[in-house]
Short mmCIF file of C-alpha atoms in Angstrom, two decimals:
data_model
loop_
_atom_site.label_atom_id
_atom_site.label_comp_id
_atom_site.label_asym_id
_atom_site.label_seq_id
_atom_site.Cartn_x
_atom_site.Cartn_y
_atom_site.Cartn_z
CA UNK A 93 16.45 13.72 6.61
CA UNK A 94 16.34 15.61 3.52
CA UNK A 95 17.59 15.10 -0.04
CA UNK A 96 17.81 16.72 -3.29
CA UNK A 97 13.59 14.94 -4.00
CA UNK A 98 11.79 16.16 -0.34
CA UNK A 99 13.73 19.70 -1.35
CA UNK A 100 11.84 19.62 -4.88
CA UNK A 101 8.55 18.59 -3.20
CA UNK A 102 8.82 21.10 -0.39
CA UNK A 103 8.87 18.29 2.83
CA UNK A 104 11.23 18.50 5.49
CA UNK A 105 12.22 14.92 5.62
CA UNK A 106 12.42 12.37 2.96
CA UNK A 107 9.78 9.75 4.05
CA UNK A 108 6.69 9.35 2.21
CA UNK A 109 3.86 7.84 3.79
CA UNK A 110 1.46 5.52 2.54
CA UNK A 111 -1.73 4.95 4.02
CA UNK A 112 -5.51 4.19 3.82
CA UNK A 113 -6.34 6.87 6.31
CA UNK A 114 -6.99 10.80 5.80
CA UNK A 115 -5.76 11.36 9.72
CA UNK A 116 -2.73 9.13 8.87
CA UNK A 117 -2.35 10.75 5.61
CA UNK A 118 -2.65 14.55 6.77
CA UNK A 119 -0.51 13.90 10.04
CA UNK A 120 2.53 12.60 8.28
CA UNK A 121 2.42 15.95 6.56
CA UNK A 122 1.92 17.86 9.27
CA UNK A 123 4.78 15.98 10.68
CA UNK A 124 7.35 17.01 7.62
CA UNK A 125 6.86 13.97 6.17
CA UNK A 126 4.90 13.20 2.96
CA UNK A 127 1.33 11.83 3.06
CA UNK A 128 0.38 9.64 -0.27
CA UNK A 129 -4.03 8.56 0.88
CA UNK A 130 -4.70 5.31 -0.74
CA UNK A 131 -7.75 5.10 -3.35
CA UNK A 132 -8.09 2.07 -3.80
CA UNK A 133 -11.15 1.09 -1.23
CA UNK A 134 -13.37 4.59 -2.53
CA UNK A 135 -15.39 3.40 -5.05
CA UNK A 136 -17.80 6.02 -4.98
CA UNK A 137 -16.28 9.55 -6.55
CA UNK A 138 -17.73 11.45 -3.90
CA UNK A 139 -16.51 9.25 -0.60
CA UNK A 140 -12.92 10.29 -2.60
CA UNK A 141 -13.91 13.61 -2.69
CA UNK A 142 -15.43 13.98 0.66
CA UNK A 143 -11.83 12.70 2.19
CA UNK A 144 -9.68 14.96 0.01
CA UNK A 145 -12.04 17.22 0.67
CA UNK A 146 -10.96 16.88 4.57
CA UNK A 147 -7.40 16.27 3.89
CA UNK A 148 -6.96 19.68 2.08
CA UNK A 149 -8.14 20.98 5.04
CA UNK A 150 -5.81 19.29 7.73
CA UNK A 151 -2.21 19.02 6.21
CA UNK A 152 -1.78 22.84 7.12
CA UNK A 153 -0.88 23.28 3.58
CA UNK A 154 2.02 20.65 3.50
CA UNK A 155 1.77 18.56 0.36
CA UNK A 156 0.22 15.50 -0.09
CA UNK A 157 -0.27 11.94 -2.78
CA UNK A 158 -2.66 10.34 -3.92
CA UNK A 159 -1.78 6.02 -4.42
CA UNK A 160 -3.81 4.28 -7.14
CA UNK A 161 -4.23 0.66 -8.62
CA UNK A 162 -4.15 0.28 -11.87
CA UNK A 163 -2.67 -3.15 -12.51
CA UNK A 164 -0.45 -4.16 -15.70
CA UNK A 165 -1.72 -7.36 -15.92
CA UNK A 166 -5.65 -8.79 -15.15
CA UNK A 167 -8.35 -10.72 -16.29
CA UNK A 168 -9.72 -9.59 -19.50
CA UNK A 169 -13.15 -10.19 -20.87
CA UNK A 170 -14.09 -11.70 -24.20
CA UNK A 171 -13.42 -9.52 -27.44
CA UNK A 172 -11.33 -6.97 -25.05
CA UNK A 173 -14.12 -4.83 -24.30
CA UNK A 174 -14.47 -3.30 -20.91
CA UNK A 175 -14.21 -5.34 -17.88
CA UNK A 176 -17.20 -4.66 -15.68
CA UNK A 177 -17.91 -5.79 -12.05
CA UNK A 178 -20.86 -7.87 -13.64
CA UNK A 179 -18.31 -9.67 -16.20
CA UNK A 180 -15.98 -10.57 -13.55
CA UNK A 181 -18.60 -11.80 -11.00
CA UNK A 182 -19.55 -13.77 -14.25
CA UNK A 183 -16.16 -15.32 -14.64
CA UNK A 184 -15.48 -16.86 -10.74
CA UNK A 185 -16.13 -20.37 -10.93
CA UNK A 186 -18.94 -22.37 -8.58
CA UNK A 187 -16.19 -24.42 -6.81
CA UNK A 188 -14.04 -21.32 -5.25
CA UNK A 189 -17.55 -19.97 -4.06
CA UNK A 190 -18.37 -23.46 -2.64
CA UNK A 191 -15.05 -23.12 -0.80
CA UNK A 192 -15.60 -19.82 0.55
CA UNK A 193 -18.48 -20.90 2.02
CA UNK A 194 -17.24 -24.37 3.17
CA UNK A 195 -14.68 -22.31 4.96
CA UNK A 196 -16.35 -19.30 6.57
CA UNK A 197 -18.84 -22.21 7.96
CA UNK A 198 -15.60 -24.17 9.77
CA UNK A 199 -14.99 -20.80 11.52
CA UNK A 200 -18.77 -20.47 12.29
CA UNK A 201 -18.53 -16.82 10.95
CA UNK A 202 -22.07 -15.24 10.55
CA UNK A 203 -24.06 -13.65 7.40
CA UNK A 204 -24.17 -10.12 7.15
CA UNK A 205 -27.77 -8.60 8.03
CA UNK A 206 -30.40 -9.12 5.03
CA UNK A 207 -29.71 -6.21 2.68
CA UNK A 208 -26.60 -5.36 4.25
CA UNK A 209 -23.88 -4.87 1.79
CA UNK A 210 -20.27 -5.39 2.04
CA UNK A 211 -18.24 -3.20 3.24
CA UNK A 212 -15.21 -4.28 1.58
CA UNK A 213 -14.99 -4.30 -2.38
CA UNK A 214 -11.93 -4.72 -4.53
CA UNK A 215 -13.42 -3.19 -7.40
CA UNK A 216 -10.77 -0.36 -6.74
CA UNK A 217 -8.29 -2.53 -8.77
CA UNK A 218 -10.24 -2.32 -11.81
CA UNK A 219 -8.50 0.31 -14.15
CA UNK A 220 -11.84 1.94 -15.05
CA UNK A 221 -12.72 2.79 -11.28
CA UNK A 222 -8.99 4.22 -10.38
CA UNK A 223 -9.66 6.40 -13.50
CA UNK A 224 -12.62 7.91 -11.79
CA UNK A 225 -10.72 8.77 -8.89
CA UNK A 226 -7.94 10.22 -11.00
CA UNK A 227 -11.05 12.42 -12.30
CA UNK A 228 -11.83 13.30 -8.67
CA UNK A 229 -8.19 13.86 -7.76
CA UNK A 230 -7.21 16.35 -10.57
CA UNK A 231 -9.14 18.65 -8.83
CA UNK A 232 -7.31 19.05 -6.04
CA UNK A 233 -3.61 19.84 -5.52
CA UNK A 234 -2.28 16.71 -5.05
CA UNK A 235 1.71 16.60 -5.96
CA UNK A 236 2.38 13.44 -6.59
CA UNK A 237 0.46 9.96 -8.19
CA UNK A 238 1.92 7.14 -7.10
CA UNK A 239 0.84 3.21 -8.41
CA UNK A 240 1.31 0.29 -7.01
CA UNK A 241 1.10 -2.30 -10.19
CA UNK A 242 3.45 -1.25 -12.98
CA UNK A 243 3.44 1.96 -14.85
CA UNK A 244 0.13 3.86 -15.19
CA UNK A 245 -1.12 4.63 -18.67
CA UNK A 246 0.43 6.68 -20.82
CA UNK A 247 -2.64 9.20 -20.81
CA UNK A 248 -2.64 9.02 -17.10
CA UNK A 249 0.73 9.66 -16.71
CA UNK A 250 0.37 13.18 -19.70
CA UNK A 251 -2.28 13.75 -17.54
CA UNK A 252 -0.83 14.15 -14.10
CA UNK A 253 2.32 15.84 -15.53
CA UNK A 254 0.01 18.69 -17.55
CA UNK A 255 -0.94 19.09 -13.90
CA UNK A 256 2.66 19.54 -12.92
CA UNK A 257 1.99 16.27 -10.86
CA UNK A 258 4.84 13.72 -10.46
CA UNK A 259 4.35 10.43 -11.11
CA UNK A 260 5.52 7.19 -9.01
CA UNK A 261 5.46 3.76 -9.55
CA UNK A 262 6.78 0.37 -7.34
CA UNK A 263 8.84 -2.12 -8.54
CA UNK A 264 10.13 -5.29 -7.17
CA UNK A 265 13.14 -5.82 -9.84
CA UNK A 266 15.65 -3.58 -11.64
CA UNK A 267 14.09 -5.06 -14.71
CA UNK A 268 10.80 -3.48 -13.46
CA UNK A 269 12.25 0.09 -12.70
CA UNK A 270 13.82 0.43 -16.54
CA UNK A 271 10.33 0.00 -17.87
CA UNK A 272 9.09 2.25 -15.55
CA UNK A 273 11.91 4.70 -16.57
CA UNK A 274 10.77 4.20 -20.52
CA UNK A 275 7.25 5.12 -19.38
CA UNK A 276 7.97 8.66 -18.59
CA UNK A 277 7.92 7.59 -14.88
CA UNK A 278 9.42 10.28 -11.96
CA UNK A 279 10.07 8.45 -9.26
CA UNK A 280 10.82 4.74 -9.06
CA UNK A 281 9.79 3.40 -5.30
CA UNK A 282 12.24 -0.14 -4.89
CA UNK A 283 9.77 -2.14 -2.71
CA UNK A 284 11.69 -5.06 -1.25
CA UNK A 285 10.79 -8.68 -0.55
CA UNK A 286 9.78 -7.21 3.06
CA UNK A 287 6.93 -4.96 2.19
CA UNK A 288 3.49 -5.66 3.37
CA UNK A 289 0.82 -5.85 0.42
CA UNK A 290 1.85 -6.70 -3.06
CA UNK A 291 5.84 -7.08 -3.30
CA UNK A 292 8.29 -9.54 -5.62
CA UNK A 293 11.37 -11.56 -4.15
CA UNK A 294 14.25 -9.12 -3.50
CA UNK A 295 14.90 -7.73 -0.56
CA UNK A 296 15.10 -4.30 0.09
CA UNK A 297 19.11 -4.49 0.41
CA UNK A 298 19.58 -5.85 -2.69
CA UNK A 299 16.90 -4.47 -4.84
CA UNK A 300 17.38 -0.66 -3.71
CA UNK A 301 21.25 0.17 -5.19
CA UNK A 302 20.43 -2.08 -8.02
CA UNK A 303 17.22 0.01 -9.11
CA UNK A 304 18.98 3.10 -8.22
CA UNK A 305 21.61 2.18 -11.10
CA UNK A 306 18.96 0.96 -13.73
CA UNK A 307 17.23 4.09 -13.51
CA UNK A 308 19.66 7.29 -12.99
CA UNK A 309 19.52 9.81 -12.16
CA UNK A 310 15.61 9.46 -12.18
CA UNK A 311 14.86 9.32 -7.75
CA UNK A 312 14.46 6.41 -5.61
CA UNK A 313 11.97 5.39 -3.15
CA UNK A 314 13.53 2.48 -0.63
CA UNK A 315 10.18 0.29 0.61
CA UNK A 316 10.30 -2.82 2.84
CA UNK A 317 11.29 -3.81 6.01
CA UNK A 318 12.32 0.03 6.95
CA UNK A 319 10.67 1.11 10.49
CA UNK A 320 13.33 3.10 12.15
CA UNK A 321 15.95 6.08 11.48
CA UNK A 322 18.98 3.36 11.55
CA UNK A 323 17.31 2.01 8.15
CA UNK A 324 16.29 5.14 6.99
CA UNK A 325 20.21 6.36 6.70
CA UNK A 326 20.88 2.73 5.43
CA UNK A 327 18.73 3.52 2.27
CA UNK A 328 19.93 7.09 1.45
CA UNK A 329 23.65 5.08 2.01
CA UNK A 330 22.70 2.72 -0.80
CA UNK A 331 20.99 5.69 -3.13
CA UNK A 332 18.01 6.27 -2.78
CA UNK A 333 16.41 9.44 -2.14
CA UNK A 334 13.80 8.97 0.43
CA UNK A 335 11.44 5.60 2.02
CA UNK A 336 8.06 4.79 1.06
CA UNK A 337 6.54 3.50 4.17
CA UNK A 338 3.59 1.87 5.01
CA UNK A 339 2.94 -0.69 7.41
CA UNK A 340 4.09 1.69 9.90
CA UNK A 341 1.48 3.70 10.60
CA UNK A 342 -0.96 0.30 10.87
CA UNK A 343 -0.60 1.26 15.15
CA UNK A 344 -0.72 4.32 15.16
CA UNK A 345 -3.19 6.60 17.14
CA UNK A 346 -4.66 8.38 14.05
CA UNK A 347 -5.24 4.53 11.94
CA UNK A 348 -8.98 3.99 12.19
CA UNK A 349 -8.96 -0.06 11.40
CA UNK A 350 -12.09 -0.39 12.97
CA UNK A 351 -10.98 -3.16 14.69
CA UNK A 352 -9.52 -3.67 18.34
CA UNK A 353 -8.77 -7.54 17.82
CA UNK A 354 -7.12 -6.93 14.69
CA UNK A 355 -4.67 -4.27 16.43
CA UNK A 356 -3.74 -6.44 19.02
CA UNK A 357 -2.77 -9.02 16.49
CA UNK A 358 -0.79 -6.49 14.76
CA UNK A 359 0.80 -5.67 18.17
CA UNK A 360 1.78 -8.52 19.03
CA UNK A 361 3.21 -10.09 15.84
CA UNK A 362 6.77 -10.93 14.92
CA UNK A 363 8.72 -10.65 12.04
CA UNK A 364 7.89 -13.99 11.15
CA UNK A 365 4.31 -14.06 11.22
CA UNK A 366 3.86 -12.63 8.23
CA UNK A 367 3.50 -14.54 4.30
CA UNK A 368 3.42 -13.76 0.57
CA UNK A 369 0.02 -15.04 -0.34
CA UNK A 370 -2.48 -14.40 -3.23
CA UNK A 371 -5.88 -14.83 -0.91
CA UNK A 372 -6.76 -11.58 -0.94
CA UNK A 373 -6.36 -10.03 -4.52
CA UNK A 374 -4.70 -12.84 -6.59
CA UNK A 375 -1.78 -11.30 -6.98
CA UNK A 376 1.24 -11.83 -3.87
CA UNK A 377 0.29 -9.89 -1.09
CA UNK A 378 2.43 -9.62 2.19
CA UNK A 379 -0.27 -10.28 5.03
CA UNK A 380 -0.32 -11.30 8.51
CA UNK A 381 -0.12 -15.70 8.28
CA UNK A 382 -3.41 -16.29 9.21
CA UNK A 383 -6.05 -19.22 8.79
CA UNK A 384 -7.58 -17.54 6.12
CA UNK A 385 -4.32 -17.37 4.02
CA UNK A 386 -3.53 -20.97 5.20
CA UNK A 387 -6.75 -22.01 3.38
CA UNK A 388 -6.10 -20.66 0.23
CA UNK A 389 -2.86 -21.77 -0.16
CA UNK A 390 -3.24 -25.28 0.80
CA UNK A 391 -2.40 -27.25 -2.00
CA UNK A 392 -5.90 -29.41 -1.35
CA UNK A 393 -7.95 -26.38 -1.95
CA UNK A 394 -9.11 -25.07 -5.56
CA UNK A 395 -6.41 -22.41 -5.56
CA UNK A 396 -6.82 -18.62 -5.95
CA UNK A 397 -8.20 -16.61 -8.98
CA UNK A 398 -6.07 -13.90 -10.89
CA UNK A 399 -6.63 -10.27 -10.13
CA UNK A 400 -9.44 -9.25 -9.87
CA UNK A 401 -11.49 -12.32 -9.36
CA UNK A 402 -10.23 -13.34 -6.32
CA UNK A 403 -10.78 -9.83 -4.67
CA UNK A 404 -14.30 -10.11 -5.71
CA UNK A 405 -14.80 -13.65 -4.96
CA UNK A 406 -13.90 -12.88 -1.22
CA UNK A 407 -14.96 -9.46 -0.91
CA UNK A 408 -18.11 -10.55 1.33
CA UNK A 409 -16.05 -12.75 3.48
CA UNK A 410 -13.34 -10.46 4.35
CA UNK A 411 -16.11 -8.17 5.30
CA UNK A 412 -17.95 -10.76 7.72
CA UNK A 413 -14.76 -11.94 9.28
CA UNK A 414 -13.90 -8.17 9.78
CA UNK A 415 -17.34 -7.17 10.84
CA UNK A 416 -17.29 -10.28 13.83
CA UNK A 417 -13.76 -9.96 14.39
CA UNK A 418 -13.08 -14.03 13.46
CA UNK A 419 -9.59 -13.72 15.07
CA UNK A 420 -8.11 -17.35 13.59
CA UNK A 421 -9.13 -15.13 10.13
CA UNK A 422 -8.68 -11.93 10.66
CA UNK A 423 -5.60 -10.10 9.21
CA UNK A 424 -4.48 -7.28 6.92
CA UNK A 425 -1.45 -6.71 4.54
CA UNK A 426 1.83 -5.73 6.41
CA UNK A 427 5.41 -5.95 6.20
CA UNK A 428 7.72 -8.06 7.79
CA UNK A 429 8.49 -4.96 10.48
CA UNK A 430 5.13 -5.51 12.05
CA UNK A 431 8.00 -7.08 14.41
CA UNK A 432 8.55 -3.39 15.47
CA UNK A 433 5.66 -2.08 15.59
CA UNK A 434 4.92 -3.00 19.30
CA UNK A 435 2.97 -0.33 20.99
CA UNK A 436 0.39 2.02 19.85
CA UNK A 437 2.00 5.73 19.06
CA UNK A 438 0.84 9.00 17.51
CA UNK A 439 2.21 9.85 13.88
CA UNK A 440 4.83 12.56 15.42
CA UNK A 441 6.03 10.25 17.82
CA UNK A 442 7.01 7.46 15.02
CA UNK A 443 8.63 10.71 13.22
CA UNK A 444 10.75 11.85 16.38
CA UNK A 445 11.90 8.57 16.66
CA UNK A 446 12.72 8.31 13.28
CA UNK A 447 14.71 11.52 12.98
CA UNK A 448 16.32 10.48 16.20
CA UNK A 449 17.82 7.08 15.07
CA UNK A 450 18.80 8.77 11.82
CA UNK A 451 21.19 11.11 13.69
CA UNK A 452 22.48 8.58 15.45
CA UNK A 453 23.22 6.28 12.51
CA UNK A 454 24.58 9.38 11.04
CA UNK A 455 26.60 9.79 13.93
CA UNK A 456 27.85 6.54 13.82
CA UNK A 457 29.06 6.30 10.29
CA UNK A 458 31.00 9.63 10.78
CA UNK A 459 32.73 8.09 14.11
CA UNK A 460 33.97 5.54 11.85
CA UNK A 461 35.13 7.71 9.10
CA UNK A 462 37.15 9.99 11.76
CA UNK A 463 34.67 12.55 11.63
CA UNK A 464 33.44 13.33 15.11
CA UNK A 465 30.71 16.10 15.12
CA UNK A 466 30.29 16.74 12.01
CA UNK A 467 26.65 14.90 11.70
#
């Protein structure tokens, strides 16, 4: 599975892998494939550092990413100075507290310990902390900076490239790739309709050829809905030079989610059971359809706060339904191919059977072209 991009960066196949995890991370490059670690939950420089730290060590020298948040649009405080944790907490009105509250108390879902604080913050979407991990990251030999709301800043983006690293960026619209491709961006990763986490309203089919023409001959990333080799060939068919996948490795034997309950709801989840809600950050999320995203967006409730108020408004709760494992609550972003993802398997086995239904797609497509061994 390789193309004229996993050639550049040195990977034997073409799929870049996005996760939260170092193990995840560090076994898809181990496995050929191209780890990109998620920064957006370290919000202390040296919990970053610590992880790269072990990744370095553990991707046998195979390259690696590092995925940020730095999002185009957000809240701004008054007279455009800095937005601090303090000024946000500041802005999140009484009555979406009082409904947090009201709601964790239907589900009976218990405090956190006195002093105990939460494990989960969102402050990782606030531009100033993803610049401190782009401080931390520099140092290491990262190849490639992806980010996952619009186009980074143009110092970030001088930045990585005096580094020699490329830069990546998603977009859910063809519209959203040619601004990308005016902001000095490398690679352009089309994230379909199907994606888990934040994604726009085109599928994957549609969107992918139609970024690959907006932004050529600048390389494209296919994202959503892609879990097996079969739709791995489909996207280098329609253009693009690799998949960005994520949800994938949710099951996987390396994945640390901390959370048995939440795995088995993973496990046993369809393709439907997934919706496009803004209860976690604000912004639409893909996410397992759970109580907790019913709540926020029934149209009775007060509604959910732009990015990053609403991450910070429910940071605590997320953390105490996650800590007591409140199943009717509990969920996680994920794509619409958590319908796949039916049985717990190691990071090499998800690559063997990806490689494997590629050659048989490939296979396929030359049977029907006349061209019988010649995959």
């Amino acid at each position: 599975m390789q193309t004229e991009l996993s050639r550049k960066l040195g990977v034997e196949h073409a799929v870049f892998g996005f996760t939260p995890f170092p193990a995840v991370a560090a076994a898809i490059s181990r496995a050929g494939g191209f780890g990109v670690l998620g920064a957006v939950r370290y919000t202390a420089p040296d919990d970053l550092k610590r992880d790269l730290d072990w990744l370095d060590a553990h991707t046998g020298g195979r390259p690696y990413g590092l995925d940020v948040v730095m999002p185009a649009k957000k809240a701004e405080a008054p007279n455009n100075h800095t937005l601090t944790e303090a000024d946000v907490e500041a802005m999140i009105p009484d009555g979406h507290r009082q409904y947090v509250r009201e709601t964790l108390a239907k589900y009976g879902v218990q405090e956190l310990a006195e002093g105990e604080a939460s494990g989960w913050r969102i402050t990782g979407w606030m531009e100033q902390v993803a610049r401190t991990q782009l401080d931390v990251a520099f140092d290491y030999p990262i190849k490639l900076l992806a980010n996952a709301l619009g186009s980074p800043p143009a110092d970030v983006v001088a930045r990585a490239h005096d580094r020699d690293v490329l830069v990546a960026a998603l977009a859910g619209s063809a519209r959203h790739a040619r601004k990308h491709r005016e902001a000095g961006i490398d690679i352009v990763v089309a994230q379909g309709y199907e994606a888990g986490g934040h994604t726009g309203e085109i599928a994957t089919m549609v969107l992918t050829p139609e970024v690959v023409e907006a932004v050529a001959p600048l390389p494209v990333l296919a994202a959503g809905g892609i879990g097996c080799g079969q739709q791995v060939a489909a996207a280098l068919t329609l253009g693009a030079q690799g998949v960005w996948l994520g949800s994938l490795w949710l099951t996987t034997t390396e994945a640390d989610l901390h959370s048995a309950a939440l795995t088995r709801k993973l496990l046993a989840a369809g393709s439907g059971d997934t919706v496009r809600s803004r209860a976690l950050t604000g912004k639409p999320a893909r996410q397992l359809r759970t109580e907790w995203t019913d709540a926020w967006d029934d149209p009775a409730g007060p509604g959910t706060l732009p990015m990053p108020l609403q991450g910070l408004l429910v940071a605590e709760a997320v953390s105490r339904i996650q800590k007591y494992e409140v199943e009717p609550l509990l969920g996680t972003p994920v794509g619409q191919i958590v319908g796949r993802m039916s049985s717990e398997r190691s990071v090499q086995a998800v690559f063997d059977d990806l490689t494997r239904g590629f050659e048989e797609a490939v296979d396929r497509i030359n049977r029907i072209a006349g061209r019988s061994g010649q995959s």
